Amino acid sequence: MFFGQIVIGPPGAGKSTYCAAVSEVLRKLKRKVVLINLDFANDHPPYEAQIDVRNLITVEDSMKHLGLGPNGSLLYCIQFLNVNCQWLEEEISQLSQESYLIFDLPGQVELYTHDDSVQKIVERLTRKFDLRLVCLNLIDSHYCSDPGKFISACVMCLSSMLRMALPQINVLSKLDLIEANGAPDVGLSYFVDTLSMQYICEQLSEDKLFAKYKKLNAALCSLIEDYSLVAFVPLCVTDNNLMMKLIKQVDKANGFVFGAAEDEETKQLKMMSSVFKQSDFHFEQSGPALEEIYLGNKSPVE
């Protein structure tokens, strides 16, 4: 049995940076972290990958020999890995059972929203090694300053949650840069909880570019609200408190907090103490302290 994380998200969301940062924190917590680079285009990740898919195939190889563009090449590479998944199985089979796996995947979102190769790879590895995984979907926090981008990010998160069929945590990354392209009009708690999309819908209706798509925007907002699955965890990789809170949520989602070789009674006690521990409640992650630090203490939507 292995525990671990699968890190996905759009290009530039900070996936590789997160993998490098969280691996350092987990190693300080005495976990045997194994970083697995499954990004066929990432030839210089900010970490030392113990398993690197570029030893099997690279984007440059498929572009050169098949005449594909960058996106088509990535799609071909992930399908090639799906067909030749035994290579990845052999690499993982050489690891010790105490290993904690972190998979760093490519940034092209169509690999998770349109193609099923990633899903098939995960299902095959889960069956063979009894993997206990959680999917982390990193979204750049500057999307909060643009209603159109934010609703697109929410729809993408919902799509990947339904297709990946794994416990998923959506993360607002780069919180320290949330105001880089203009500060959001409302507080951070609104974007973290996404309980109501009415404000976003109203903002889109006021935009001249999106006003003619009013019915479509309303339908998308309604879709997100009806499923009521999308919420976000704020993260800045240099903020130790935020990093530890995210690790706690990850450990609950993939079952690491309950242990791998304990009796059922001990697991139940751990689960109850973890779930009802007040310091882990979700609302504390979006409290005034965060808004004062990263958002200039914006007021939440009434």
Short mmCIF file of C-alpha atoms in Angstrom, two decimals:
data_model
loop_
_atom_site.label_atom_id
_atom_site.label_comp_id
_atom_site.label_asym_id
_atom_site.label_seq_id
_atom_site.Cartn_x
_atom_site.Cartn_y
_atom_site.Cartn_z
CA MET A 1 0.00 0.00 0.00
CA PHE A 2 1.20 3.49 -0.89
CA PHE A 3 -0.16 6.88 0.11
CA GLY A 4 0.32 9.93 -2.04
CA GLN A 5 -0.84 12.93 -4.04
CA ILE A 6 -1.55 13.62 -7.71
CA VAL A 7 -0.91 17.28 -8.56
CA ILE A 8 -2.77 18.71 -11.55
CA GLY A 9 -3.82 22.16 -12.74
CA PRO A 10 -3.42 24.70 -15.56
CA PRO A 11 0.03 25.82 -16.78
CA GLY A 12 1.74 28.26 -14.44
CA ALA A 13 -0.34 27.34 -11.40
CA GLY A 14 2.78 26.38 -9.43
CA LYS A 15 2.49 22.58 -9.52
CA SER A 16 6.22 21.80 -9.63
CA THR A 17 6.98 24.52 -7.08
CA TYR A 18 4.38 23.01 -4.77
CA CYS A 19 5.80 19.51 -5.24
CA ALA A 20 9.28 20.75 -4.31
CA ALA A 21 8.01 22.69 -1.28
CA VAL A 22 5.69 20.02 0.11
CA SER A 23 8.33 17.32 -0.31
CA GLU A 24 10.70 19.30 1.94
CA VAL A 25 8.00 19.72 4.60
CA LEU A 26 7.02 16.04 4.47
CA ARG A 27 10.64 14.92 4.77
CA LYS A 28 10.95 17.04 7.91
CA LEU A 29 7.94 15.06 9.14
CA LYS A 30 10.02 11.88 8.59
CA ARG A 31 8.14 10.65 5.52
CA LYS A 32 9.96 8.86 2.72
CA VAL A 33 8.87 11.08 -0.14
CA VAL A 34 9.24 9.89 -3.73
CA LEU A 35 8.77 12.55 -6.41
CA ILE A 36 7.46 11.24 -9.73
CA ASN A 37 7.70 13.61 -12.69
CA LEU A 38 4.98 12.75 -15.21
CA ASP A 39 5.35 16.04 -17.10
CA PHE A 40 6.83 15.13 -20.47
CA ALA A 41 7.82 18.76 -21.13
CA ASN A 42 9.38 19.57 -17.76
CA ASP A 43 13.07 18.94 -18.31
CA HIS A 44 14.25 21.04 -15.33
CA PRO A 45 11.86 20.51 -12.41
CA PRO A 46 12.78 22.34 -9.17
CA TYR A 47 13.29 19.01 -7.42
CA GLU A 48 15.14 15.74 -7.89
CA ALA A 49 12.70 13.25 -9.41
CA GLN A 50 13.20 9.66 -8.28
CA ILE A 51 11.04 8.53 -11.23
CA ASP A 52 11.08 10.63 -14.40
CA VAL A 53 8.75 9.86 -17.31
CA ARG A 54 11.13 11.68 -19.65
CA ASN A 55 13.29 8.57 -19.49
CA LEU A 56 10.45 6.88 -21.39
CA ILE A 57 9.30 9.60 -23.80
CA THR A 58 9.55 13.38 -24.12
CA VAL A 59 7.53 16.07 -25.83
CA GLU A 60 10.53 16.86 -28.01
CA ASP A 61 10.68 13.25 -29.24
CA SER A 62 7.05 13.15 -30.36
CA MET A 63 7.24 16.61 -31.93
CA LYS A 64 10.34 15.67 -33.89
CA HIS A 65 9.28 12.22 -35.10
CA LEU A 66 5.53 12.75 -35.51
CA GLY A 67 5.41 16.40 -36.53
CA LEU A 68 3.02 17.32 -33.70
CA GLY A 69 2.59 20.65 -31.97
CA PRO A 70 3.16 21.10 -28.21
CA ASN A 71 -0.42 20.30 -27.13
CA GLY A 72 -0.83 17.41 -29.56
CA SER A 73 2.52 16.05 -28.46
CA LEU A 74 1.53 16.09 -24.79
CA LEU A 75 -1.70 14.27 -25.62
CA TYR A 76 0.25 11.65 -27.58
CA CYS A 77 2.74 11.25 -24.72
CA ILE A 78 0.09 10.62 -22.08
CA GLN A 79 -1.62 8.09 -24.34
CA PHE A 80 1.78 6.46 -24.97
CA LEU A 81 2.31 6.18 -21.21
CA ASN A 82 -1.14 4.65 -20.84
CA VAL A 83 -0.29 1.96 -23.40
CA ASN A 84 3.16 1.39 -21.85
CA CYS A 85 2.10 1.71 -18.22
CA GLN A 86 4.14 -1.37 -17.29
CA TRP A 87 7.23 0.89 -17.36
CA LEU A 88 5.77 3.02 -14.57
CA GLU A 89 4.59 -0.08 -12.70
CA GLU A 90 8.11 -1.51 -12.75
CA GLU A 91 9.55 1.76 -11.42
CA ILE A 92 7.05 1.94 -8.55
CA SER A 93 7.46 -1.75 -7.71
CA GLN A 94 11.09 -1.07 -6.76
CA LEU A 95 10.06 1.40 -4.02
CA SER A 96 9.72 0.53 -0.36
CA GLN A 97 6.21 0.24 1.08
CA GLU A 98 6.89 3.24 3.35
CA SER A 99 7.24 5.54 0.34
CA TYR A 100 4.94 8.54 0.04
CA LEU A 101 4.33 9.25 -3.66
CA ILE A 102 3.88 12.69 -5.23
CA PHE A 103 2.93 12.69 -8.92
CA ASP A 104 3.65 15.92 -10.82
CA LEU A 105 1.49 15.96 -13.96
CA PRO A 106 1.45 18.22 -17.05
CA GLY A 107 -0.44 21.50 -17.11
CA GLN A 108 -2.65 20.94 -20.15
CA VAL A 109 -6.14 20.72 -18.66
CA GLU A 110 -7.56 18.76 -21.60
CA LEU A 111 -5.61 15.77 -20.31
CA TYR A 112 -8.00 15.69 -17.32
CA THR A 113 -11.19 17.15 -18.79
CA HIS A 114 -11.36 15.50 -22.23
CA ASP A 115 -8.98 12.53 -22.45
CA ASP A 116 -9.27 9.48 -20.18
CA SER A 117 -5.63 8.31 -20.28
CA VAL A 118 -4.72 9.82 -16.90
CA GLN A 119 -7.80 8.26 -15.34
CA LYS A 120 -6.91 4.82 -16.77
CA ILE A 121 -3.31 5.11 -15.56
CA VAL A 122 -4.46 6.00 -12.04
CA GLU A 123 -7.01 3.17 -11.97
CA ARG A 124 -4.41 0.65 -13.12
CA LEU A 125 -1.82 1.76 -10.55
CA THR A 126 -4.45 1.82 -7.80
CA ARG A 127 -5.48 -1.76 -8.50
CA LYS A 128 -1.92 -3.05 -8.69
CA PHE A 129 -0.38 -1.25 -5.70
CA ASP A 130 -3.45 -0.41 -3.58
CA LEU A 131 -2.64 3.30 -3.91
CA ARG A 132 -4.41 5.70 -1.54
CA LEU A 133 -4.31 8.93 -3.52
CA VAL A 134 -5.78 12.40 -3.35
CA CYS A 135 -5.90 14.73 -6.34
CA LEU A 136 -4.73 18.31 -5.80
CA ASN A 137 -5.99 20.73 -8.45
CA LEU A 138 -3.95 23.93 -8.26
CA ILE A 139 -5.59 27.12 -9.55
CA ASP A 140 -3.72 30.43 -9.74
CA SER A 141 -5.27 32.78 -7.18
CA HIS A 142 -5.13 35.78 -9.54
CA TYR A 143 -8.20 34.26 -11.27
CA CYS A 144 -10.16 35.69 -8.34
CA SER A 145 -9.71 39.20 -9.77
CA ASP A 146 -11.44 38.22 -13.05
CA PRO A 147 -15.01 36.81 -12.78
CA GLY A 148 -14.76 35.15 -16.21
CA LYS A 149 -11.55 33.33 -15.33
CA PHE A 150 -12.85 32.31 -11.91
CA ILE A 151 -16.03 30.71 -13.24
CA SER A 152 -13.93 28.91 -15.88
CA ALA A 153 -11.66 27.62 -13.13
CA CYS A 154 -14.68 26.40 -11.13
CA VAL A 155 -16.11 24.54 -14.15
CA MET A 156 -12.70 22.98 -14.84
CA CYS A 157 -12.40 21.88 -11.20
CA LEU A 158 -15.86 20.33 -11.32
CA SER A 159 -15.05 18.51 -14.56
CA SER A 160 -11.78 17.07 -13.22
CA MET A 161 -13.48 16.02 -9.95
CA LEU A 162 -16.06 14.01 -11.86
CA ARG A 163 -13.60 12.49 -14.34
CA MET A 164 -10.67 11.68 -12.06
CA ALA A 165 -12.94 9.87 -9.56
CA LEU A 166 -10.54 10.57 -6.69
CA PRO A 167 -10.83 12.57 -3.49
CA GLN A 168 -9.95 16.06 -4.74
CA ILE A 169 -8.79 19.24 -3.04
CA ASN A 170 -8.92 22.41 -5.11
CA VAL A 171 -6.17 24.82 -4.14
CA LEU A 172 -5.89 28.58 -4.70
CA SER A 173 -2.12 28.75 -5.19
CA LYS A 174 0.26 31.72 -5.17
CA LEU A 175 -1.83 33.53 -2.58
CA ASP A 176 0.99 36.03 -2.13
CA LEU A 177 0.45 37.12 -5.76
CA ILE A 178 -3.35 37.33 -5.65
CA GLU A 179 -3.25 41.09 -6.24
CA ALA A 180 -0.63 40.96 -9.00
CA ASN A 181 -3.20 41.62 -11.75
CA GLY A 182 -5.56 43.73 -9.66
CA ALA A 183 -7.15 43.08 -6.29
CA PRO A 184 -10.46 41.17 -6.10
CA ASP A 185 -13.49 43.25 -5.16
CA VAL A 186 -14.55 40.96 -2.32
CA GLY A 187 -12.97 39.02 0.51
CA LEU A 188 -11.06 35.79 0.21
CA SER A 189 -13.73 33.78 2.02
CA TYR A 190 -16.13 34.25 -0.90
CA PHE A 191 -13.76 32.54 -3.34
CA VAL A 192 -12.75 29.83 -0.86
CA ASP A 193 -16.29 28.70 -0.07
CA THR A 194 -18.06 29.47 -3.40
CA LEU A 195 -21.40 28.99 -1.65
CA SER A 196 -23.18 31.41 -3.98
CA MET A 197 -22.24 32.30 -7.55
CA GLN A 198 -24.72 35.18 -7.74
CA TYR A 199 -22.04 37.86 -7.35
CA ILE A 200 -19.92 36.33 -10.12
CA CYS A 201 -22.95 36.14 -12.39
CA GLU A 202 -23.80 39.78 -11.74
CA GLN A 203 -20.23 40.86 -12.46
CA LEU A 204 -20.25 39.00 -15.77
CA SER A 205 -23.57 40.60 -16.73
CA GLU A 206 -22.08 44.06 -16.16
CA ASP A 207 -19.13 43.32 -18.45
CA LYS A 208 -19.85 44.47 -22.02
CA LEU A 209 -17.88 41.54 -23.44
CA PHE A 210 -19.85 38.90 -21.51
CA ALA A 211 -23.26 40.61 -21.31
CA LYS A 212 -24.51 38.91 -24.48
CA TYR A 213 -23.77 35.53 -22.88
CA LYS A 214 -25.96 36.27 -19.87
CA LYS A 215 -28.01 33.06 -20.12
CA LEU A 216 -24.89 30.93 -20.61
CA ASN A 217 -23.16 32.56 -17.64
CA ALA A 218 -26.26 32.02 -15.49
CA ALA A 219 -26.39 28.37 -16.54
CA LEU A 220 -22.72 27.82 -15.65
CA CYS A 221 -23.15 29.49 -12.27
CA SER A 222 -26.25 27.38 -11.62
CA LEU A 223 -24.33 24.23 -12.59
CA ILE A 224 -21.61 24.95 -10.06
CA GLU A 225 -24.13 25.74 -7.33
CA ASP A 226 -26.30 22.70 -8.07
CA TYR A 227 -23.40 20.25 -7.72
CA SER A 228 -22.12 22.16 -4.67
CA LEU A 229 -18.79 20.36 -4.83
CA VAL A 230 -16.31 23.11 -5.65
CA ALA A 231 -14.48 24.84 -2.81
CA PHE A 232 -10.89 25.99 -2.47
CA VAL A 233 -8.06 25.84 0.04
CA PRO A 234 -5.78 28.93 0.00
CA LEU A 235 -2.06 28.29 -0.27
CA CYS A 236 1.23 30.15 -0.33
CA VAL A 237 4.13 27.69 -0.35
CA THR A 238 6.25 30.03 1.78
CA ASP A 239 3.56 30.21 4.48
CA ASN A 240 4.20 27.30 6.84
CA ASN A 241 0.79 27.57 8.50
CA LEU A 242 -1.09 27.31 5.21
CA MET A 243 1.14 24.46 4.08
CA MET A 244 0.53 22.47 7.25
CA LYS A 245 -3.24 23.02 7.07
CA LEU A 246 -3.24 21.73 3.50
CA ILE A 247 -1.17 18.69 4.47
CA LYS A 248 -3.71 17.91 7.21
CA GLN A 249 -6.55 17.99 4.68
CA VAL A 250 -4.56 15.83 2.27
CA ASP A 251 -3.86 13.28 5.02
CA LYS A 252 -7.58 13.06 5.79
CA ALA A 253 -8.55 12.74 2.13
CA ASN A 254 -6.15 9.91 1.26
CA GLY A 255 -6.45 8.17 4.63
CA PHE A 256 -2.86 8.66 5.76
CA VAL A 257 -4.02 10.18 9.05
CA PHE A 258 -5.77 6.91 9.94
CA GLY A 259 -2.65 4.80 9.46
CA ALA A 260 -1.99 1.73 7.32
CA ALA A 261 -1.43 -1.01 9.87
CA GLU A 262 -3.59 -0.18 12.87
CA ASP A 263 -6.62 -1.94 14.26
CA GLU A 264 -10.05 -0.65 13.33
CA GLU A 265 -10.77 0.84 16.76
CA THR A 266 -7.62 2.97 16.68
CA LYS A 267 -8.47 4.20 13.20
CA GLN A 268 -11.96 5.20 14.31
CA LEU A 269 -10.60 7.13 17.31
CA LYS A 270 -8.13 8.96 15.08
CA MET A 271 -10.84 9.78 12.58
CA MET A 272 -13.17 11.21 15.25
CA SER A 273 -10.44 13.30 16.87
CA SER A 274 -9.31 14.59 13.48
CA VAL A 275 -12.74 15.45 12.14
CA PHE A 276 -13.88 17.25 15.28
CA LYS A 277 -10.64 19.03 16.11
CA GLN A 278 -11.70 22.68 16.15
CA SER A 279 -8.39 24.04 14.81
CA ASP A 280 -8.93 22.14 11.56
CA PHE A 281 -12.34 23.65 10.71
CA HIS A 282 -12.52 24.94 7.16
CA PHE A 283 -13.61 28.49 7.97
CA GLU A 284 -10.42 29.21 9.88
CA GLN A 285 -8.44 29.03 6.65
CA SER A 286 -10.28 32.02 5.24
CA GLY A 287 -10.44 34.11 8.42
CA PRO A 288 -9.52 37.77 8.90
CA ALA A 289 -5.81 37.04 9.38
CA LEU A 290 -5.40 35.75 5.83
CA GLU A 291 -7.33 38.64 4.32
CA GLU A 292 -5.26 41.15 6.27
CA ILE A 293 -2.05 39.55 5.04
CA TYR A 294 -2.90 38.87 1.41
CA LEU A 295 -5.96 40.96 0.49
CA GLY A 296 -5.86 44.18 2.44
CA ASN A 297 -8.78 42.97 4.62
CA LYS A 298 -11.50 43.03 1.92
CA SER A 299 -15.05 42.62 3.16
CA PRO A 300 -16.94 39.44 2.18
CA VAL A 301 -20.05 39.57 0.03
CA GLU A 302 -23.21 40.14 2.04
#
